Amino acid sequence: MSSFIETYNCRLGSVNPNKYLISSREDLSRCLVSAELAHHNEALLDIATRVEFLSEIHAQIIYHKEALFEVYSTESSLGRLRFNAEFDRTLKQLNAYRDAAIALSIQKNKSILPDRTISKKPMPLGPIAVFGASNFPLAYATLGGDVMGAFAAGCPVIVKGHPLHAGTSLLSAKLIYNAREKLNLHPGVFGHVLDDGFDIGQTLVQDPRIKGCGFTGSFSGGMALYRLTQNRKDPIPCFAEMGSINPVIILPNEQGLSIHLNSLVQSITTDAGQFCTKPGVLFCPNSMLPEALKILDYAFKKAAPHPMLHPSVQERYHCKLEEITRNFDGKSYLSTEKEFGITRGFFQVSIEQFLKNPSLQQELFGPTAVIVAYDTSDELLRGLAPLKGQLTITLIGENPETSVFFKWACTHAGRVILNGVPTGVSVVANMHHGGPFPASTDDRFSAVGEASIQRFIRYVSVQNSVST
Ligand code: NAP
């Protein structure tokens, strides 16, 4: 194994010039010792300190915007528009957590009984390990929701940076170090390690000094880390936000098929379909199928080409497509665009074909979807049966809330979209980003929106306190 990480620019088809040192176990050990000390010294317990820290990180991010863009775009091949959206979202999220921390600290919470009073105090869990995903180098990474949510809760954080955007992660870490130094905070409030394998990350989550884990990424990665945290002598909460296939149900009463399908294709192909909320399977009434196929085929062919994040992501995607095609008895409408060589399009199957091919029922991380034709509601319910917990479910049609599928959607997803597209997660108080397993390991909590700081808080009741 090499001791450096290289990143890749898929737009240029070349390796980036900078190399990043892989952390050793000794580096990790130093971070852990320091994080534990920071927690014991209550480095982030004081609410004013937390607010100052988050505000200073906010200022650092704004000041270094262009430097962030440069490294972000060369490592991920994501463009300016996407960067701006993620950048704004990162700042908005940070502000929301800061405000939520303030709100939590001033909440008066006292039960008055005849012979005693009981008050409740939010406490930071302790040092938190965070793993981000490859496809959000800002919003689900070192400056992302899990890290800022844990700070807002008063917890020190150790990030295992993503190797596909190692430079972005290191620059992000530097901005947090700058803020920490400027405010003269304990060095252990933040640590950062890099690895090109699993050793450092797995050691991190098993260390007894770590008290919680925030993960965003694949099902296999999330479950590997979740199992490790649950098999510790002292199991800890592990909030793994994973992928899903995000079903879309087109109802038989739909009147504006063309508008919706064009929006859906845009949602499937934007940034080469590398979104956890990308719609991956569309259920369409048989009566609308001929028209739908024409619209979809045309829309996919005219969609703007976009490179993938990394050659390894691209290779995995094309291998999965090949695997599906090999065991496939439906029709495929796939074509490979010339600029970056990415295959896009859709598979068309009947309910029966969908049911007998499990690989069509799983997330395909790239610009493809499956269209499944159905005749009756019963047939559709049979087709939906193998689909487990989802991040999102979308219903398209007239008054979808009155349909029986609305109830099904609410029990199977963290977010239900009516006549819209699932990509584009707004950072607002009422956002729930998560979903029943296997979309996430704990769907009572959200990874986005201010409620997410609750994941890193424990409560203590104090009887007869005079201060609250
Ligand atoms: P990934 O391969 O699971 O990587 C995420 C992080 O976990 C990386 O740091 C990775 O380290 C680490 N990791 C993976 N497997 C591990 C293991 N067995 N042991 C220890 N560490 C492990 O995911 P990705 O490719 O970056 O992201 C794509 C996936 O994330 C898609 O499925 C997408 O849907 C999902 N996603 C979900 C959300 C959400 O909010 N639910 C948001 C964005 C993306 P290495 O890189 O060193 O392997």
Coordinates of C-alpha atoms and ligand atoms in Angstrom, one line a residue:
M1 CA 0.0 0.0 0.0
S2 CA 1.4 3.5 -0.9
S3 CA 1.8 6.1 1.8
F4 CA 0.2 8.8 -0.3
I5 CA -3.2 9.4 -1.6
E6 CA -3.6 10.8 -5.2
T7 CA -6.8 12.4 -6.4
Y8 CA -8.1 12.5 -10.0
N9 CA -9.6 15.1 -12.3
C10 CA -12.1 13.3 -14.5
R11 CA -12.8 16.3 -16.6
L12 CA -9.1 16.3 -17.8
G13 CA -8.6 12.6 -17.4
S14 CA -5.5 13.1 -15.3
V15 CA -4.1 12.5 -11.8
N16 CA -3.9 15.8 -9.8
P17 CA -0.3 16.9 -9.0
N18 CA -0.7 17.1 -5.2
K19 CA -0.2 14.0 -3.1
Y20 CA -1.6 13.6 0.4
L21 CA 0.1 11.7 3.3
I22 CA -1.8 8.8 4.7
S23 CA -2.2 9.0 8.5
S24 CA -0.4 6.5 10.7
R25 CA -1.9 4.8 13.7
E26 CA 0.2 7.1 15.8
D27 CA -1.4 10.1 14.2
L28 CA -4.8 8.7 15.0
S29 CA -3.7 7.9 18.5
R30 CA -2.7 11.5 19.0
C31 CA -6.0 12.8 17.8
L32 CA -7.9 10.4 20.2
V33 CA -5.8 11.4 23.2
S34 CA -6.4 15.0 22.5
A35 CA -10.1 14.7 21.7
E36 CA -10.6 12.9 25.0
L37 CA -8.8 15.6 26.9
A38 CA -10.8 18.3 25.1
H39 CA -14.0 16.6 26.2
H40 CA -12.8 16.2 29.8
N41 CA -11.8 19.8 29.9
E42 CA -15.3 20.7 28.7
A43 CA -13.7 22.6 25.8
L44 CA -17.0 23.1 24.0
L45 CA -19.5 22.9 26.9
D46 CA -19.9 26.6 27.1
I47 CA -22.6 27.8 24.7
A48 CA -20.9 31.1 23.9
T49 CA -17.7 29.2 23.0
R50 CA -19.6 27.0 20.6
V51 CA -21.3 29.9 19.0
E52 CA -18.0 31.7 18.5
F53 CA -16.3 28.6 17.1
L54 CA -19.1 28.0 14.6
S55 CA -19.2 31.7 13.6
E56 CA -15.4 31.7 13.1
I57 CA -15.6 28.6 11.0
H58 CA -18.3 30.3 9.0
A59 CA -16.0 33.3 8.4
Q60 CA -13.1 31.1 7.4
I61 CA -15.2 29.3 4.9
I62 CA -16.4 32.5 3.3
Y63 CA -12.8 33.9 3.2
H64 CA -11.4 30.8 1.5
K65 CA -14.3 30.3 -0.9
E66 CA -12.2 30.4 -4.1
A67 CA -9.4 28.2 -2.7
L68 CA -12.1 25.7 -1.8
F69 CA -13.7 25.9 -5.2
E70 CA -10.4 25.2 -6.9
V71 CA -9.6 22.0 -5.1
Y72 CA -13.2 20.9 -4.9
S73 CA -13.7 21.1 -8.7
T74 CA -10.3 19.5 -9.6
E75 CA -10.9 16.6 -7.3
S76 CA -14.7 15.9 -7.9
S77 CA -15.2 17.4 -11.4
L78 CA -18.3 19.0 -10.0
G79 CA -18.9 22.5 -11.6
R80 CA -19.3 26.0 -10.3
L81 CA -23.1 25.9 -10.1
R82 CA -23.0 22.8 -8.0
F83 CA -20.2 24.2 -5.9
N84 CA -22.1 27.4 -5.2
A85 CA -25.2 25.4 -4.2
E86 CA -23.2 23.1 -1.9
F87 CA -21.3 26.1 -0.5
D88 CA -24.4 28.0 0.4
R89 CA -26.0 24.9 1.8
T90 CA -22.9 24.3 4.0
L91 CA -23.1 27.8 5.4
K92 CA -26.8 27.7 5.9
Q93 CA -26.5 24.4 7.8
L94 CA -23.8 25.8 10.0
N95 CA -25.9 28.8 10.9
A96 CA -28.9 26.6 11.6
Y97 CA -26.9 24.4 14.0
R98 CA -25.5 27.4 15.8
D99 CA -29.0 28.8 16.3
A100 CA -30.3 25.4 17.4
A101 CA -27.6 25.2 20.0
I102 CA -28.5 28.6 21.3
A103 CA -32.2 27.7 21.4
L104 CA -31.4 24.5 23.3
S105 CA -29.3 26.2 25.9
I106 CA -32.0 28.8 26.8
Q107 CA -34.8 26.3 26.9
K108 CA -36.3 26.3 30.4
N109 CA -37.2 22.8 31.3
K110 CA -38.5 22.3 34.8
S111 CA -41.2 19.9 36.1
I112 CA -42.5 21.2 39.4
L113 CA -43.8 18.4 41.7
P114 CA -45.1 18.9 45.3
D115 CA -41.9 17.7 46.9
R116 CA -39.2 18.3 44.3
T117 CA -38.4 19.8 40.9
I118 CA -36.9 18.0 37.9
S119 CA -35.0 19.8 35.2
K120 CA -33.3 18.4 32.1
K121 CA -29.8 19.3 30.9
P122 CA -28.5 18.6 27.4
M123 CA -24.9 17.3 27.5
P124 CA -22.4 16.6 24.7
L125 CA -22.0 12.8 24.0
G126 CA -18.2 13.0 23.8
P127 CA -15.8 12.7 20.9
I128 CA -17.5 11.8 17.6
A129 CA -16.1 10.1 14.6
V130 CA -17.3 11.4 11.2
F131 CA -17.1 9.8 7.8
G132 CA -18.3 11.7 4.7
A133 CA -19.4 10.6 1.2
S134 CA -17.5 11.0 -2.0
N135 CA -20.3 12.9 -3.8
F136 CA -20.6 15.9 -1.4
P137 CA -17.1 17.2 -0.7
L138 CA -18.5 20.0 1.3
A139 CA -22.0 19.4 2.6
Y140 CA -21.5 15.8 3.8
A141 CA -17.8 16.0 4.5
T142 CA -15.3 17.8 6.7
L143 CA -17.3 21.0 6.8
G144 CA -20.6 19.2 6.6
G145 CA -23.7 18.5 8.7
D146 CA -22.3 15.8 10.9
V147 CA -19.2 17.7 11.9
M148 CA -21.0 21.0 12.5
G149 CA -23.9 19.3 14.2
A150 CA -21.5 17.6 16.6
F151 CA -19.7 20.9 17.4
A152 CA -23.1 22.6 18.0
A153 CA -23.9 19.8 20.5
G154 CA -20.5 20.5 22.2
C155 CA -18.6 17.5 21.0
P156 CA -15.0 17.2 19.8
V157 CA -14.8 15.6 16.4
I158 CA -12.4 13.4 14.5
V159 CA -13.0 13.2 10.8
K160 CA -11.8 10.4 8.6
G161 CA -11.4 12.4 5.3
H162 CA -12.6 10.9 2.1
P163 CA -9.7 9.8 -0.1
L164 CA -11.4 10.8 -3.4
H165 CA -11.4 14.4 -2.2
A166 CA -8.4 14.4 0.2
G167 CA -7.3 17.9 -0.8
T168 CA -10.7 19.4 -0.2
S169 CA -10.9 17.6 3.1
L170 CA -7.5 18.8 4.2
L171 CA -8.2 22.4 3.3
S172 CA -11.6 22.2 5.1
A173 CA -9.7 20.8 8.2
K174 CA -7.2 23.7 7.9
L175 CA -10.2 26.2 8.1
I176 CA -11.4 24.5 11.3
Y177 CA -7.9 24.5 12.7
N178 CA -7.6 28.3 11.9
A179 CA -10.9 28.9 13.8
R180 CA -9.7 26.8 16.7
E181 CA -6.4 28.6 16.9
K182 CA -7.9 32.0 16.6
L183 CA -10.1 31.4 19.5
N184 CA -7.4 29.6 21.4
L185 CA -9.6 26.5 21.9
H186 CA -8.3 23.1 23.1
P187 CA -6.4 21.4 20.2
G188 CA -8.5 18.3 20.7
V189 CA -11.8 19.8 19.6
F190 CA -11.0 18.8 16.1
G191 CA -8.8 16.1 14.5
H192 CA -8.4 14.9 10.9
V193 CA -7.0 11.6 9.5
L194 CA -6.7 10.3 6.0
D195 CA -6.5 6.7 4.7
D196 CA -6.8 4.9 1.4
G197 CA -8.1 1.7 3.1
F198 CA -10.3 0.9 6.1
D199 CA -7.8 0.4 8.8
I200 CA -7.7 3.9 10.3
G201 CA -11.5 4.3 10.1
Q202 CA -12.3 1.0 11.7
T203 CA -9.8 1.6 14.5
L204 CA -11.3 5.0 15.1
V205 CA -14.9 3.8 15.6
Q206 CA -13.8 0.9 17.9
D207 CA -11.7 3.1 20.2
P208 CA -13.4 3.5 23.6
R209 CA -12.7 7.2 23.6
I210 CA -15.1 7.7 20.7
K211 CA -18.7 8.1 21.9
G212 CA -20.7 8.3 18.6
C213 CA -20.3 8.0 14.9
G214 CA -21.8 10.0 12.0
F215 CA -21.5 8.3 8.6
T216 CA -22.7 9.2 5.1
G217 CA -21.9 6.8 2.2
S218 CA -22.7 3.4 0.8
F219 CA -24.7 0.7 2.4
S220 CA -21.7 -1.6 2.7
G221 CA -19.5 1.0 4.3
G222 CA -22.3 2.2 6.7
M223 CA -23.1 -1.3 7.8
A224 CA -19.5 -2.3 8.3
L225 CA -19.0 0.7 10.6
Y226 CA -22.4 0.2 12.3
R227 CA -21.6 -3.4 13.1
L228 CA -18.2 -2.4 14.6
T229 CA -19.8 0.2 16.8
Q230 CA -22.5 -2.2 18.0
N231 CA -20.0 -5.0 18.7
R232 CA -17.8 -2.9 21.0
K233 CA -17.7 -3.7 24.7
D234 CA -19.5 -0.4 25.1
P235 CA -21.8 0.0 22.0
I236 CA -22.2 3.6 20.8
P237 CA -24.8 5.3 18.6
C238 CA -23.9 5.1 14.9
F239 CA -26.0 7.2 12.6
A240 CA -25.3 5.8 9.1
E241 CA -27.1 7.6 6.3
M242 CA -26.8 5.3 3.3
G243 CA -28.2 5.0 -0.3
S244 CA -31.6 4.1 -1.6
I245 CA -33.4 3.6 -4.9
N246 CA -35.9 6.4 -4.3
P247 CA -39.0 5.0 -6.2
V248 CA -41.3 7.3 -8.2
I249 CA -44.9 6.2 -8.7
I250 CA -46.8 7.7 -11.6
L251 CA -50.5 7.4 -10.8
P252 CA -53.0 6.5 -13.5
N253 CA -54.7 9.9 -13.2
E254 CA -51.5 11.9 -14.2
Q255 CA -52.2 14.6 -16.8
G256 CA -48.8 16.3 -17.4
L257 CA -46.6 13.3 -18.1
S258 CA -44.1 15.2 -20.3
I259 CA -43.3 17.9 -17.8
H260 CA -42.8 15.5 -15.0
L261 CA -40.7 13.0 -17.0
N262 CA -38.4 15.7 -18.3
S263 CA -37.8 17.0 -14.7
L264 CA -37.2 13.4 -13.6
V265 CA -34.6 12.8 -16.3
Q266 CA -32.9 16.0 -15.2
S267 CA -32.9 14.8 -11.7
I268 CA -31.5 11.4 -12.8
T269 CA -28.7 12.8 -15.0
T270 CA -27.6 16.0 -13.2
D271 CA -23.9 15.6 -12.0
A272 CA -24.0 12.2 -13.6
G273 CA -26.7 10.9 -11.3
Q274 CA -24.4 10.8 -8.3
F275 CA -26.9 11.7 -5.6
C276 CA -28.3 9.6 -2.8
T277 CA -31.7 11.0 -3.6
K278 CA -31.5 10.2 -7.4
P279 CA -34.8 8.7 -8.6
G280 CA -33.8 5.1 -9.5
V281 CA -37.0 3.4 -10.4
L282 CA -40.2 4.8 -12.0
F283 CA -43.4 2.8 -11.9
C284 CA -45.6 3.8 -14.8
P285 CA -49.1 2.7 -15.8
N286 CA -49.0 0.5 -18.9
S287 CA -51.5 2.8 -20.6
M288 CA -49.0 5.7 -20.5
L289 CA -45.9 3.5 -21.4
P290 CA -45.5 4.2 -25.1
E291 CA -45.6 7.9 -24.6
A292 CA -43.3 7.7 -21.5
L293 CA -40.7 5.7 -23.4
K294 CA -40.5 8.2 -26.2
I295 CA -40.2 11.2 -23.8
L296 CA -37.6 9.4 -21.6
D297 CA -35.5 8.2 -24.6
Y298 CA -35.4 11.7 -26.0
A299 CA -34.7 13.4 -22.7
F300 CA -31.8 11.1 -21.8
K301 CA -30.2 11.5 -25.2
K302 CA -30.3 15.3 -25.0
A303 CA -29.2 15.5 -21.3
A304 CA -25.9 17.4 -20.8
P305 CA -22.9 15.1 -20.3
H306 CA -21.1 15.2 -17.0
P307 CA -18.0 13.3 -15.8
M308 CA -18.2 11.0 -12.8
L309 CA -16.4 11.8 -9.5
H310 CA -13.5 9.4 -10.0
P311 CA -12.5 6.5 -12.4
S312 CA -13.2 4.0 -9.6
V313 CA -16.8 5.3 -9.2
Q314 CA -17.2 5.2 -13.0
E315 CA -15.8 1.7 -13.2
R316 CA -18.1 0.4 -10.4
Y317 CA -21.1 2.0 -12.2
H318 CA -20.3 0.5 -15.6
C319 CA -19.6 -2.9 -14.0
K320 CA -23.0 -2.8 -12.3
L321 CA -24.7 -1.9 -15.6
E322 CA -22.9 -4.8 -17.4
E323 CA -24.0 -7.2 -14.6
I324 CA -27.6 -6.0 -15.0
T325 CA -27.5 -6.3 -18.8
R326 CA -26.1 -9.8 -18.6
N327 CA -29.1 -11.2 -16.6
F328 CA -31.7 -9.0 -18.2
D329 CA -34.8 -10.0 -20.3
G330 CA -36.4 -6.6 -20.5
K331 CA -35.6 -3.7 -22.9
S332 CA -32.7 -1.3 -22.4
Y333 CA -32.5 2.2 -23.7
L334 CA -28.9 3.0 -22.9
S335 CA -26.3 5.1 -24.9
T336 CA -22.8 6.2 -24.1
E337 CA -22.2 9.9 -24.5
K338 CA -19.0 10.9 -26.3
E339 CA -17.5 13.6 -24.1
F340 CA -16.8 11.5 -20.9
G341 CA -17.8 8.0 -22.0
I342 CA -20.6 7.7 -19.4
T343 CA -23.5 5.3 -20.3
R344 CA -26.9 6.8 -19.5
G345 CA -30.5 5.9 -20.0
F346 CA -33.0 3.4 -18.6
F347 CA -34.1 -0.2 -18.4
Q348 CA -37.7 -1.1 -19.2
V349 CA -39.3 -4.1 -17.5
S350 CA -42.7 -5.5 -16.4
I351 CA -43.5 -6.0 -12.8
E352 CA -42.7 -9.7 -13.1
Q353 CA -39.3 -9.0 -14.6
F354 CA -38.6 -6.4 -11.9
L355 CA -39.5 -8.9 -9.2
K356 CA -37.3 -11.7 -10.4
N357 CA -34.2 -9.4 -10.8
P358 CA -32.9 -8.2 -7.4
S359 CA -30.1 -6.1 -9.0
L360 CA -32.9 -3.8 -10.5
Q361 CA -34.1 -3.2 -6.9
Q362 CA -30.8 -1.7 -5.6
E363 CA -29.2 1.7 -5.9
L364 CA -27.3 2.3 -9.1
F365 CA -25.0 5.2 -8.4
G366 CA -25.0 7.0 -11.8
P367 CA -27.3 8.5 -14.5
T368 CA -29.6 5.5 -15.1
A369 CA -33.1 4.4 -13.9
V370 CA -35.5 1.5 -14.3
I371 CA -39.0 2.0 -15.6
V372 CA -41.5 -0.6 -14.5
A373 CA -44.9 -0.9 -16.2
Y374 CA -48.0 -1.9 -14.2
D375 CA -51.7 -2.4 -14.9
T376 CA -53.5 -2.4 -11.6
S377 CA -53.0 -1.1 -8.1
D378 CA -52.6 -4.7 -6.9
E379 CA -49.9 -5.4 -9.4
L380 CA -48.1 -2.2 -8.4
L381 CA -48.3 -3.2 -4.7
R382 CA -46.7 -6.5 -5.6
G383 CA -43.9 -4.6 -7.5
L384 CA -43.3 -2.4 -4.5
A385 CA -43.2 -5.3 -2.0
P386 CA -39.4 -5.9 -2.2
L387 CA -38.5 -2.3 -1.7
K388 CA -37.5 -1.6 1.9
G389 CA -36.8 1.7 3.6
Q390 CA -36.0 4.7 1.3
L391 CA -34.7 8.2 1.7
T392 CA -37.4 9.4 -0.6
I393 CA -40.6 8.3 -2.4
T394 CA -42.2 10.5 -5.1
L395 CA -45.8 10.4 -6.2
I396 CA -46.9 11.9 -9.5
G397 CA -50.6 12.5 -10.3
E398 CA -53.7 14.4 -9.4
N399 CA -54.2 14.7 -5.6
P400 CA -51.6 12.1 -4.7
E401 CA -52.3 12.5 -1.0
T402 CA -55.6 10.8 -1.5
S403 CA -54.1 7.7 -3.2
V404 CA -53.5 4.5 -1.2
F405 CA -49.8 4.8 -2.2
F406 CA -49.4 7.9 -0.1
K407 CA -49.8 5.8 3.1
W408 CA -47.4 3.3 1.7
A409 CA -44.9 6.1 0.9
C410 CA -45.2 7.5 4.4
T411 CA -44.4 4.2 6.0
H412 CA -41.4 3.4 3.7
A413 CA -39.6 6.7 3.3
G414 CA -38.1 9.6 5.3
R415 CA -39.4 12.1 2.8
V416 CA -42.4 11.9 0.4
I417 CA -42.4 14.2 -2.6
L418 CA -45.7 15.0 -4.3
N419 CA -45.4 16.1 -8.0
G420 CA -41.8 17.1 -7.8
V421 CA -38.3 15.5 -7.8
P422 CA -36.4 14.1 -4.9
T423 CA -33.0 15.6 -5.6
G424 CA -32.2 18.9 -3.9
V425 CA -32.4 18.6 -0.1
S426 CA -33.4 21.9 1.5
V427 CA -31.8 22.8 4.7
V428 CA -34.9 23.9 6.7
A429 CA -36.3 23.1 10.1
N430 CA -38.9 20.7 8.7
M431 CA -36.5 18.7 6.6
H432 CA -36.2 15.0 7.5
H433 CA -33.2 13.4 5.7
G434 CA -33.0 9.8 6.6
G435 CA -35.4 6.9 6.2
P436 CA -36.3 3.5 7.5
F437 CA -33.5 0.8 7.3
P438 CA -31.7 0.2 5.0
A439 CA -31.7 3.9 4.0
S440 CA -30.4 4.7 7.4
T441 CA -29.6 2.9 10.7
D442 CA -31.9 5.1 12.8
D443 CA -34.7 6.9 11.1
R444 CA -35.9 8.6 14.2
F445 CA -33.2 11.1 13.5
S446 CA -32.4 13.4 10.6
A447 CA -29.0 14.1 9.0
V448 CA -30.2 17.5 7.7
G449 CA -32.0 20.3 9.5
E450 CA -31.4 21.6 13.0
A451 CA -32.9 18.5 14.7
S452 CA -29.9 16.6 13.6
I453 CA -27.8 18.0 16.5
Q454 CA -30.0 15.8 18.8
R455 CA -28.0 12.8 17.6
F456 CA -24.9 14.0 19.5
I457 CA -26.6 15.0 22.7
R458 CA -27.4 13.0 25.8
Y459 CA -29.7 14.3 28.6
V460 CA -29.3 14.4 32.3
S461 CA -32.2 15.1 34.7
V462 CA -31.3 17.1 37.8
Q463 CA -33.5 16.9 40.8
N464 CA -34.0 20.1 42.9
S465 CA -31.6 22.3 40.8
V466 CA -31.7 25.9 41.8
S467 CA -30.0 27.1 38.6
T468 CA -32.5 26.1 35.9
Ligands
NAP1 P1 -18.3 4.8 0.8 O1 -17.5 4.1 -0.2 O2 -19.2 4.0 1.7 O3 -17.4 5.8 1.6 C1 -17.7 6.6 2.7 C2 -16.6 6.6 3.7 O4 -16.6 5.4 4.5 C3 -15.2 6.7 3.1 O5 -14.4 7.5 4.0 C4 -14.8 5.3 3.1 O6 -13.4 5.1 3.2 C5 -15.4 4.7 4.4 N1 -15.7 3.3 4.3 C6 -16.4 2.6 3.4 N2 -16.4 1.3 3.7 C7 -15.8 1.2 4.8 C8 -15.5 0.0 5.7 N3 -15.9 -1.2 5.3 N4 -14.8 0.2 6.8 C9 -14.3 1.5 7.1 N5 -14.6 2.6 6.4 C10 -15.3 2.4 5.3 O7 -19.4 5.8 0.1 P2 -19.1 6.8 -1.2 O8 -18.8 6.1 -2.4 O9 -18.2 7.8 -0.7 O10 -20.5 7.5 -1.4 C11 -21.5 7.0 -2.3 C12 -22.7 6.5 -1.5 O11 -23.1 7.4 -0.5 C13 -23.9 6.3 -2.4 O12 -24.5 5.0 -2.1 C14 -24.8 7.4 -2.0 O13 -26.2 7.1 -2.2 C15 -24.5 7.5 -0.5 N6 -24.8 8.9 0.0 C16 -25.8 8.9 1.0 C17 -26.2 10.2 1.5 C18 -27.2 10.3 2.5 O14 -27.4 11.4 3.0 N7 -27.9 9.2 2.9 C19 -25.5 11.3 1.0 C20 -24.5 11.2 0.0 C21 -24.2 9.9 -0.4 P3 -12.6 4.8 1.8 O15 -13.0 5.8 0.8 O16 -11.2 4.8 2.2 O17 -13.0 3.5 1.3

